[in-house]
Coordinates of C-alpha atoms in Angstrom, one line a residue:
Chain A
M100 CA 0.0 0.0 0.0
T101 CA 1.4 3.4 -0.8
A102 CA 1.7 6.1 1.8
E103 CA -1.0 8.1 0.0
N104 CA -3.5 5.3 0.1
K105 CA -2.8 4.7 3.7
R106 CA -3.6 8.3 4.6
K107 CA -7.0 7.9 2.8
D108 CA -7.5 4.7 4.7
M109 CA -6.9 6.4 8.0
N110 CA -10.2 8.3 7.6
I111 CA -9.0 11.6 9.0
P112 CA -11.8 13.2 11.0
S113 CA -12.9 16.6 10.0
Q114 CA -14.9 17.3 13.1
Q115 CA -13.3 18.7 16.2
D116 CA -13.5 16.6 19.3
S117 CA -15.1 18.9 21.9
Q118 CA -12.7 17.4 24.6
Q119 CA -9.7 19.0 22.9
L120 CA -8.1 21.9 24.6
V121 CA -7.2 23.8 21.5
S122 CA -9.7 24.4 18.8
Q123 CA -8.8 23.0 15.5
P124 CA -8.7 25.3 12.5
A125 CA -11.2 24.6 9.7
S126 CA -8.7 23.8 7.0
Q127 CA -7.5 20.3 6.2
P128 CA -4.7 18.9 8.3
V129 CA -1.2 18.8 6.9
C130 CA -0.2 15.2 6.5
S131 CA 3.2 13.6 7.2
D132 CA 4.4 10.0 7.6
V133 CA 6.4 11.1 10.6
I134 CA 6.2 14.2 12.7
I135 CA 9.1 14.8 15.1
I136 CA 8.3 17.1 18.0
G137 CA 11.6 19.0 18.8
G138 CA 14.6 19.8 16.7
G139 CA 17.3 19.2 19.3
P140 CA 19.9 16.4 19.3
A141 CA 17.3 13.6 19.5
G142 CA 14.9 15.0 16.9
L143 CA 17.7 15.8 14.4
A144 CA 19.4 12.3 14.7
A145 CA 16.0 10.6 14.4
A146 CA 15.1 12.6 11.3
I147 CA 18.4 11.9 9.5
E148 CA 18.4 8.2 10.3
L149 CA 14.7 7.9 9.2
K150 CA 15.6 9.6 5.9
R151 CA 18.6 7.3 5.5
L152 CA 16.3 4.3 6.0
G153 CA 14.1 5.4 3.1
V154 CA 11.3 7.3 4.9
A155 CA 10.7 10.3 2.7
D156 CA 7.9 12.2 4.3
I157 CA 9.3 13.6 7.6
L158 CA 8.5 16.9 9.3
I159 CA 10.3 18.4 12.3
L160 CA 8.5 21.0 14.5
E161 CA 10.7 23.2 16.6
R162 CA 9.6 26.0 18.9
E163 CA 12.9 28.0 18.8
N164 CA 14.0 30.0 15.8
E165 CA 16.6 27.5 14.8
P166 CA 17.3 23.8 15.3
G167 CA 20.0 22.5 17.7
G168 CA 18.2 22.6 21.0
I169 CA 20.3 23.0 24.1
L170 CA 23.5 22.4 22.2
R171 CA 23.3 26.0 20.9
Q172 CA 24.3 27.2 24.4
C173 CA 26.7 24.4 25.4
I174 CA 29.9 26.0 24.1
H175 CA 32.2 23.8 26.1
D176 CA 33.9 20.9 24.4
G177 CA 33.7 17.1 24.9
F178 CA 30.7 16.4 22.7
G179 CA 31.1 13.8 20.0
L180 CA 33.8 11.7 21.6
V181 CA 31.6 8.6 21.3
R182 CA 29.7 9.4 18.2
F183 CA 32.4 11.1 16.0
N184 CA 35.6 10.2 18.0
E185 CA 36.5 13.9 18.3
S186 CA 36.0 16.5 20.9
L187 CA 33.6 19.1 19.6
S188 CA 31.7 22.0 21.2
G189 CA 27.9 21.8 21.4
P190 CA 27.2 24.1 18.4
E191 CA 29.7 22.1 16.3
Y192 CA 28.1 18.8 17.2
A193 CA 24.7 20.2 16.3
A194 CA 26.0 21.6 13.0
R195 CA 27.1 18.1 11.9
F196 CA 23.4 17.1 12.1
I197 CA 21.9 20.4 10.8
D198 CA 24.2 20.3 7.7
Q199 CA 22.9 16.8 7.0
L200 CA 19.4 17.9 7.5
K201 CA 19.8 20.5 4.8
E202 CA 21.7 18.1 2.5
L203 CA 18.9 15.5 2.8
K204 CA 16.3 18.2 2.3
I205 CA 14.4 17.2 5.5
E206 CA 11.6 19.7 6.2
S207 CA 11.7 21.5 9.6
R208 CA 9.5 24.3 10.8
T209 CA 11.0 26.6 13.4
N210 CA 9.2 29.1 15.6
T211 CA 6.5 26.5 15.7
S212 CA 5.2 25.5 19.1
V213 CA 3.3 22.3 19.5
L214 CA 0.3 22.8 21.8
E215 CA -1.4 19.4 21.6
I216 CA -1.0 15.8 20.5
T217 CA -3.9 13.5 20.3
P218 CA -4.0 9.7 20.6
D219 CA -4.9 9.4 16.9
K220 CA -1.7 11.3 16.1
K221 CA -2.9 14.7 15.3
V222 CA -0.5 17.5 16.2
I223 CA -1.8 21.0 16.7
A224 CA 0.9 23.7 16.6
A225 CA 1.0 27.5 16.8
S226 CA 3.3 29.7 14.6
R227 CA 3.2 33.2 13.0
Q228 CA 0.8 31.7 10.5
G229 CA -1.7 30.8 13.2
L230 CA -2.8 27.4 14.3
T231 CA -2.0 24.5 12.1
T232 CA -3.3 20.9 12.5
Y233 CA -1.0 18.1 11.3
Q234 CA -1.8 14.5 10.9
A235 CA 1.0 11.9 11.3
R236 CA 1.1 8.2 10.9
A237 CA 3.9 8.1 13.5
I238 CA 5.0 10.7 16.0
V239 CA 8.5 10.9 17.5
L240 CA 8.6 12.6 20.9
A241 CA 11.9 14.5 21.1
M242 CA 11.1 17.4 23.4
G243 CA 14.0 16.9 25.7
C244 CA 13.9 18.0 29.3
R245 CA 13.8 21.1 31.5
E246 CA 15.5 22.1 34.7
R247 CA 14.2 21.7 38.2
T248 CA 13.8 25.2 39.7
R249 CA 14.2 26.9 43.1
E250 CA 10.4 26.5 43.5
A251 CA 10.7 22.8 42.9
I252 CA 13.0 22.4 45.9
R253 CA 11.2 25.0 48.0
I254 CA 14.0 27.2 49.2
P255 CA 12.6 29.9 51.5
G256 CA 13.4 33.6 51.1
S257 CA 12.3 36.5 48.9
R258 CA 11.9 36.3 45.2
L259 CA 14.9 38.6 44.4
A260 CA 17.2 39.0 41.5
G261 CA 20.3 36.9 41.3
V262 CA 18.9 33.3 41.5
Y263 CA 19.2 31.4 38.2
T264 CA 19.0 27.8 37.1
A265 CA 22.3 26.7 35.6
G266 CA 20.8 26.5 32.1
V267 CA 19.4 30.0 32.3
A268 CA 22.8 31.3 33.5
Q269 CA 24.4 29.5 30.6
S270 CA 22.0 31.1 28.0
Y271 CA 22.7 34.6 29.4
L272 CA 26.5 34.1 29.1
N273 CA 26.7 32.0 26.0
L274 CA 23.8 33.3 23.8
K275 CA 23.3 36.9 25.0
N276 CA 26.7 37.9 26.3
I277 CA 25.3 39.0 29.6
M278 CA 27.4 38.5 32.8
I279 CA 25.1 37.4 35.6
G280 CA 27.1 38.2 38.8
R281 CA 30.5 38.6 40.6
S282 CA 30.3 36.3 43.5
V283 CA 28.6 33.0 43.0
V284 CA 27.3 30.0 45.1
I285 CA 26.1 26.9 43.3
L286 CA 23.5 24.6 44.7
G287 CA 23.6 21.1 43.2
S288 CA 26.4 19.2 41.5
G289 CA 24.7 18.5 38.2
D290 CA 26.9 18.7 35.1
I291 CA 25.6 22.1 33.9
G292 CA 26.2 23.7 37.3
L293 CA 29.8 22.3 37.2
I294 CA 30.3 23.6 33.6
M295 CA 29.0 27.0 34.7
A296 CA 31.4 27.1 37.7
R297 CA 34.3 26.9 35.3
R298 CA 32.8 29.3 32.8
L299 CA 32.0 32.0 35.4
T300 CA 35.5 31.6 37.0
L301 CA 37.2 32.1 33.6
E302 CA 34.9 35.2 33.0
G303 CA 36.2 36.8 36.2
A304 CA 33.5 35.8 38.8
Q305 CA 34.4 34.3 42.2
V306 CA 32.7 30.9 42.6
K307 CA 32.7 30.3 46.3
A308 CA 31.5 26.7 46.6
V309 CA 29.2 24.0 45.3
F310 CA 26.8 22.4 47.7
E311 CA 25.1 19.0 47.1
I312 CA 22.3 17.7 49.3
Q313 CA 23.1 14.0 48.4
P314 CA 26.1 12.2 50.0
H315 CA 27.5 11.8 46.4
A316 CA 28.1 14.0 43.5
N317 CA 25.5 14.2 40.7
G318 CA 27.8 15.3 37.9
L319 CA 30.4 13.2 36.0
P320 CA 33.7 12.8 37.8
R321 CA 35.6 14.3 34.9
N322 CA 33.6 17.5 35.3
I323 CA 34.3 17.7 39.0
E324 CA 38.0 17.3 38.1
Q325 CA 38.2 19.9 35.3
C326 CA 35.6 22.4 36.4
L327 CA 36.0 22.4 40.2
N328 CA 39.4 20.9 41.2
D329 CA 41.2 22.8 38.4
F330 CA 40.0 26.1 40.0
N331 CA 40.1 25.0 43.7
I332 CA 36.3 25.4 44.0
P333 CA 35.2 23.3 47.0
L334 CA 32.4 20.8 46.7
F335 CA 30.4 20.1 50.0
L336 CA 28.4 16.9 50.0
S337 CA 25.3 16.5 52.3
H338 CA 24.8 20.3 52.3
T339 CA 21.9 22.4 51.0
V340 CA 20.8 26.1 50.9
T341 CA 18.3 26.7 53.6
N342 CA 17.8 30.5 53.3
I343 CA 18.1 33.2 50.6
K344 CA 18.9 36.7 51.9
G345 CA 18.5 40.1 50.4
R346 CA 15.7 42.4 49.3
N347 CA 16.0 43.3 45.6
R348 CA 19.3 41.6 44.7
L349 CA 20.6 38.5 46.4
E350 CA 23.1 39.3 49.2
G351 CA 23.8 35.9 50.6
V352 CA 22.7 32.4 51.3
T353 CA 22.5 30.2 54.4
V354 CA 23.8 26.7 54.0
S355 CA 23.1 23.8 56.3
Q356 CA 24.4 20.3 56.6
V357 CA 21.8 17.6 56.1
D358 CA 21.2 14.2 57.9
E359 CA 20.7 10.8 56.2
N360 CA 17.1 11.7 55.5
L361 CA 18.3 14.9 53.7
M362 CA 16.8 17.1 56.5
P363 CA 18.8 20.2 57.6
I364 CA 20.6 19.7 60.9
P365 CA 19.9 22.6 63.3
G366 CA 23.0 24.4 64.4
T367 CA 25.0 23.7 61.3
E368 CA 24.0 26.9 59.5
K369 CA 26.7 28.9 57.8
D370 CA 26.3 32.1 55.9
Y371 CA 27.9 32.9 52.5
A372 CA 27.9 36.4 51.0
C373 CA 27.1 36.2 47.3
D374 CA 25.2 38.1 44.6
T375 CA 24.3 35.1 42.6
L376 CA 22.9 31.6 43.3
I377 CA 23.0 29.0 40.6
I378 CA 20.7 26.1 40.9
S379 CA 21.7 22.8 39.3
V380 CA 19.4 20.3 40.9
G381 CA 18.4 18.0 38.2
L382 CA 16.5 17.7 34.9
I383 CA 12.9 16.6 34.3
P384 CA 11.8 15.1 30.9
E385 CA 9.2 17.4 29.4
N386 CA 6.1 15.3 28.8
E387 CA 3.0 17.5 29.0
L388 CA 2.3 16.8 25.3
S389 CA 2.9 13.1 25.7
E390 CA 0.3 12.9 28.5
M391 CA -2.2 14.7 26.3
A392 CA -1.8 11.9 23.8
G393 CA -2.5 9.4 26.5
V394 CA 1.1 8.2 26.8
I395 CA 1.7 6.6 30.3
L396 CA 4.7 7.9 32.1
D397 CA 7.1 6.0 34.4
P398 CA 7.2 7.9 37.8
R399 CA 10.9 6.9 38.2
T400 CA 12.2 8.4 34.9
H401 CA 9.3 11.0 34.4
G402 CA 9.5 9.8 30.8
P403 CA 7.2 7.5 28.8
L404 CA 7.0 3.8 29.5
V405 CA 8.5 2.2 26.3
D406 CA 9.2 -1.2 24.9
E407 CA 12.4 -2.3 23.1
N408 CA 11.3 -0.4 20.0
Y409 CA 11.0 2.9 22.0
Q410 CA 7.3 2.7 21.3
T411 CA 5.2 4.3 24.1
T412 CA 1.9 2.9 25.4
V413 CA 0.2 4.6 22.5
S414 CA 0.8 2.7 19.2
G415 CA 2.7 4.7 16.7
I416 CA 4.0 7.2 19.3
F417 CA 7.7 6.8 20.0
A418 CA 10.2 8.6 22.4
A419 CA 13.9 8.9 22.6
G420 CA 16.5 11.3 24.1
N421 CA 16.0 13.3 27.2
V422 CA 12.2 13.2 27.0
L423 CA 12.5 9.5 27.6
Q424 CA 15.3 9.5 30.2
V425 CA 17.9 12.1 31.1
H426 CA 21.2 11.2 29.6
D427 CA 24.8 12.1 30.7
L428 CA 26.1 12.6 27.1
V429 CA 24.5 13.9 23.9
D430 CA 26.3 11.1 22.0
F431 CA 24.0 8.6 23.7
V432 CA 21.0 10.7 22.9
S433 CA 21.9 10.6 19.2
L434 CA 22.5 6.9 19.3
E435 CA 19.2 6.2 21.1
A436 CA 17.3 8.4 18.5
E437 CA 19.0 6.5 15.7
R438 CA 17.8 3.2 17.2
L439 CA 14.3 4.7 17.5
A440 CA 14.4 5.6 13.8
A441 CA 14.9 2.0 12.8
S442 CA 11.8 1.1 14.8
V443 CA 9.7 3.9 13.3
A444 CA 10.7 2.9 9.8
G445 CA 9.6 -0.7 10.6
Y446 CA 6.3 0.6 12.0
L447 CA 5.6 2.6 8.8
E448 CA 5.8 -0.5 6.6
T449 CA 2.5 -2.0 8.1
D450 CA 1.4 0.6 10.6
T451 CA 2.3 -1.8 13.4
L452 CA 5.5 -3.2 14.8
L453 CA 4.5 -6.2 16.8
S454 CA 2.9 -9.3 15.3
A455 CA -0.8 -8.9 14.6
D456 CA -1.9 -11.1 17.4
F457 CA 0.3 -9.5 20.0
T458 CA -1.6 -7.9 23.0
P459 CA -0.1 -5.4 25.5
A460 CA -0.8 -8.0 28.2
E461 CA 1.9 -10.2 26.6
F462 CA 4.7 -7.7 27.3
I463 CA 7.5 -9.1 29.4
P464 CA 7.9 -6.7 32.3
I465 CA 11.4 -5.6 33.5
E466 CA 11.7 -5.2 37.2
A467 CA 14.7 -3.8 39.1
D468 CA 15.8 -4.3 42.7
Q469 CA 16.2 -1.5 45.2
S470 CA 19.7 -0.5 44.3
I471 CA 18.6 0.4 40.7
A472 CA 16.7 3.6 40.2
F473 CA 15.0 2.6 36.9
T474 CA 15.3 0.7 33.7
V475 CA 14.5 1.7 30.1
P476 CA 12.8 0.0 28.4
Q477 CA 10.3 -0.9 31.2
H478 CA 8.9 -3.9 29.2
V479 CA 9.8 -5.8 26.0
S480 CA 7.9 -7.9 23.5
G481 CA 10.8 -10.2 23.3
Q482 CA 10.8 -9.9 19.5
A483 CA 13.9 -7.7 19.1
D484 CA 17.4 -7.2 20.6
F485 CA 17.6 -4.1 22.8
I486 CA 19.9 -2.0 25.0
L487 CA 18.8 -1.9 28.6
S488 CA 19.6 1.5 30.2
L489 CA 19.7 2.0 34.0
R490 CA 21.2 4.0 36.8
V491 CA 22.2 2.9 40.3
R492 CA 20.7 4.8 43.3
H493 CA 24.0 5.0 45.2
P494 CA 27.7 4.5 44.4
F495 CA 28.9 0.9 44.4
R496 CA 32.4 -0.6 43.8
N497 CA 33.2 -4.0 42.3
C498 CA 29.7 -4.9 41.6
Q499 CA 27.8 -6.9 39.0
I500 CA 24.5 -6.3 37.3
V501 CA 22.6 -9.4 36.6
L502 CA 19.5 -10.0 34.4
L503 CA 17.5 -13.0 35.6
Q504 CA 14.5 -14.8 34.1
D505 CA 13.0 -17.8 35.8
D506 CA 16.0 -17.7 38.2
Q507 CA 18.4 -18.2 35.2
I508 CA 21.1 -15.6 34.4
I509 CA 20.4 -14.3 30.9
S510 CA 23.0 -11.5 31.0
S511 CA 25.5 -10.0 33.4
V512 CA 28.1 -7.2 33.5
K513 CA 30.9 -6.7 36.0
L514 CA 31.7 -3.1 36.9
R515 CA 34.7 -1.7 38.9
K516 CA 32.4 1.2 39.9
A517 CA 28.8 2.2 39.4
I518 CA 27.7 5.7 40.2
P519 CA 24.3 7.5 39.9
A520 CA 25.9 10.1 37.6
E521 CA 26.7 7.5 34.9
M522 CA 24.1 5.7 33.0
I523 CA 24.8 2.0 32.5
Q524 CA 23.8 0.3 29.2
I525 CA 23.6 -3.4 28.7
P526 CA 22.9 -5.0 25.3
V527 CA 20.4 -7.8 25.5
K528 CA 19.6 -10.3 22.7
S529 CA 16.0 -11.5 22.3
D530 CA 17.5 -15.0 21.8
D531 CA 18.9 -14.8 25.3
L532 CA 15.4 -14.7 26.8
V533 CA 14.4 -18.1 28.2
S534 CA 10.6 -17.6 28.7
R535 CA 7.8 -15.0 28.7
E536 CA 8.2 -14.5 32.4
K537 CA 9.4 -11.1 33.9
I538 CA 13.0 -10.1 33.7
T539 CA 14.6 -9.1 37.0
V540 CA 17.6 -6.8 37.2
V541 CA 19.6 -7.1 40.3
L542 CA 22.8 -5.5 41.5
E543 CA 25.2 -7.8 43.4
Y544 CA 28.2 -6.4 45.4
E545 CA 30.7 -7.6 47.9
Chain B
M376 CA 53.4 7.9 46.9
N377 CA 50.0 6.7 45.6
R378 CA 47.7 9.1 43.8
T379 CA 44.3 8.7 42.2
F380 CA 43.5 10.6 39.0
I381 CA 40.2 11.0 37.2
C382 CA 41.1 11.0 33.5
I383 CA 39.3 13.9 31.7
V384 CA 40.3 12.8 28.1
C385 CA 36.9 11.2 27.4
P386 CA 33.5 10.7 29.0
V387 CA 34.4 7.3 30.5
G388 CA 36.4 9.2 33.2
C389 CA 38.6 6.4 34.2
E390 CA 39.8 6.4 37.8
I391 CA 43.5 5.8 37.5
E392 CA 45.7 4.7 40.5
A393 CA 49.3 5.5 40.1
R394 CA 52.4 4.9 42.3
I395 CA 54.7 7.8 41.9
E396 CA 58.3 8.4 43.0
E397 CA 60.1 11.7 43.1
S398 CA 63.4 11.7 41.2
S399 CA 65.9 14.3 40.3
E400 CA 64.1 14.7 36.9
G401 CA 60.7 15.1 38.6
P402 CA 58.0 12.6 39.4
V403 CA 58.2 9.1 37.8
I404 CA 55.3 6.7 37.4
L405 CA 56.3 3.3 38.9
E406 CA 53.0 1.6 38.5
I407 CA 49.7 2.6 36.9
A408 CA 46.3 0.8 36.9
G409 CA 42.7 1.5 36.0
A410 CA 43.0 3.2 32.7
N411 CA 40.8 1.7 30.0
C412 CA 43.0 3.0 27.2
I413 CA 46.5 4.2 26.3
R414 CA 45.6 7.8 26.7
G415 CA 45.2 7.4 30.4
R416 CA 49.0 7.1 30.9
T417 CA 49.7 10.2 28.8
Y418 CA 47.1 12.1 30.8
V419 CA 48.8 11.1 34.1
E420 CA 52.2 12.0 32.8
N421 CA 51.0 15.4 31.7
E422 CA 49.2 16.0 35.0
L423 CA 52.5 15.3 36.9
K424 CA 54.6 17.5 34.6
N425 CA 52.3 20.1 33.1
P426 CA 48.5 19.7 33.1
M427 CA 47.1 20.7 29.7
R428 CA 43.5 22.0 29.1
I429 CA 41.3 23.1 26.2
V430 CA 39.8 26.6 26.6
T431 CA 36.3 27.4 25.3
S432 CA 34.8 30.8 25.4
S433 CA 32.9 33.4 23.3
V434 CA 34.0 36.5 21.4
R435 CA 32.1 39.5 20.3
V436 CA 30.7 39.8 16.7
T437 CA 29.5 43.0 15.2
G438 CA 26.8 43.2 12.6
G439 CA 25.5 39.7 13.2
N440 CA 22.2 38.1 14.2
M441 CA 23.8 37.2 17.5
P442 CA 26.1 39.4 19.7
I443 CA 28.7 36.7 20.1
T444 CA 30.0 33.5 18.6
S445 CA 31.6 30.6 20.5
V446 CA 35.2 29.6 20.1
R447 CA 37.6 26.9 21.2
L448 CA 41.2 25.9 21.1
T449 CA 42.3 23.3 18.5
A450 CA 44.9 21.9 20.9
P451 CA 45.3 22.0 24.7
V452 CA 47.4 24.7 26.4
P453 CA 49.1 24.6 29.8
R454 CA 46.4 24.9 32.5
N455 CA 48.2 27.9 34.1
R456 CA 47.9 29.8 30.8
M457 CA 44.1 29.5 30.5
M458 CA 43.5 33.0 31.9
D459 CA 46.0 34.5 29.5
V460 CA 44.1 32.9 26.6
I461 CA 40.8 34.4 28.0
E462 CA 42.4 37.8 28.3
E463 CA 43.4 37.7 24.6
L464 CA 39.9 36.6 23.6
R465 CA 38.4 39.6 25.4
K466 CA 40.2 41.9 22.9
V467 CA 38.8 40.2 19.8
R468 CA 36.0 41.7 17.8
M469 CA 34.9 39.8 14.7
T470 CA 32.6 41.0 11.9
A471 CA 29.7 38.9 10.7
P472 CA 29.4 36.6 8.9
V473 CA 31.6 34.0 10.7
S474 CA 31.6 30.3 10.1
I475 CA 32.6 27.1 11.9
G476 CA 36.3 26.4 11.8
Q477 CA 37.3 30.0 10.9
I478 CA 40.5 30.9 12.6
V479 CA 40.2 33.7 15.2
I480 CA 43.8 33.8 16.4
Q481 CA 46.5 31.6 15.0
N482 CA 49.0 30.1 17.4
I483 CA 47.7 32.1 20.4
L484 CA 50.4 33.4 22.6
G485 CA 52.9 31.1 20.8
L486 CA 51.3 28.1 22.6
G487 CA 50.9 26.1 19.4
S488 CA 47.1 26.2 19.4
D489 CA 44.7 28.1 17.2
V490 CA 41.4 29.6 18.3
I491 CA 38.6 28.7 16.0
V492 CA 34.9 29.7 15.6
T493 CA 32.5 26.9 16.7
K494 CA 29.1 28.6 15.8
P495 CA 28.1 30.3 12.6
V496 CA 26.8 33.9 12.9
N497 CA 25.0 35.4 9.9
K498 CA 24.8 39.1 9.1
S499 CA 21.9 40.7 10.8
D500 CA 18.8 41.2 8.7
D501 CA 18.5 44.9 9.2

């Protein structure tokens, strides 16, 4: 069946469902085989790989005025070491993909903000041309993630100037050439906060310290080395900001030590004078649109539940990159999106991926023990090889991650160290599965 | 003396244990373990002798659709010269358009490394 006939077959409804939040314009929807929501690293890699696999009719919708996503403001280097075997800055890494996008003549619409996705794969987007309704056969969710804010962690004090999330600080410096302060305290040891500690120091600010509420660092060890240790910036674990002082502009913060339940210990308060507080306390996958389409999220990852094809709980809606799970490296985002593309191309052949008689109840669940924060995928059909991504909850040394089914070991990997900051990926072959029973992932250590 | 290094060469971030002895010619590595690849040893040797780092920053662009472009070094420079590199970059003013790979400063401060543009900036529309 040709793509054109399939579209006719899909019987696109012309009547607006009254339940929808956004009213649909009267004109006919714009049809595409695949609509990719977001032109960041995941969306770009998915689009290029889809085109390479012979899918012709692809459309990327991007809310910013150019593609590239967060890479545009990540001017530090270290991108591409896995994917291209060279150390590039973020904009250079993005340009590799944007150049290919142009070469392959893949259509992308920028300044186009998606407002709604429906379970039957309609996409409603706003742009200067007004509201447009698109109809896709498959949707790729590639919206990425956003930062947790001061409000999300409930730091008391006035709402004064000088408090920024790390990514906002990064966009001021790296996109707008605006310096944000002279004396800086950083809360949270996430990678962007560490990168900003170095950037602000080189730009002449005094970065006094980084405070992390957990007893372990959240950022990659190499970033602690080259962004903090190189500049003698101290990192205090099990500490958090408990008060913000000042009236119009930040004048200082109070920091307290926390106990094993992460509660501030009275009497440990210490004041630090500063005009800027940078908050780098984690990233949350951005899934409001996914939920509108009926996609079920995993409370552990805040991303969609997916199978080994990166297909969500809604048939024909797929997810990869930071919207699915927050990654450490953009290289892994690109690789994940390229694997997703192979699944989407397969889906488009017959408008389904799993064999015709497969029911969702037949999925093999993947369960993890208490030492493991989550796994992606969360369930598999057992019909394809896959890569199991996971993170440990706490640091471990000389440990082993074992996949069990019916008490039999189906795969295992030994690790000298496992830390929450580093995602662990284990390739699993469908042939290695021994039954249709659940897969259990356990962490064994000495 | 035993010392632990976190290799910064690639994202793997190997934790390298090294046994080091002071000699008349400076520190010597007696034993080294934990590096996944050959670059780990070179990294430790440099860290003991003269730590090398890449500098990334931004420089001003006039007449462009953005006020700045981003730049990086093509080869690492001694860590204690990073601030000198930054000071040089502060003086730079480029004119749009600029493109990726364009040389901003050749052989900066005689350190054997070039500064290149890492983000294209087009001429502003108005």
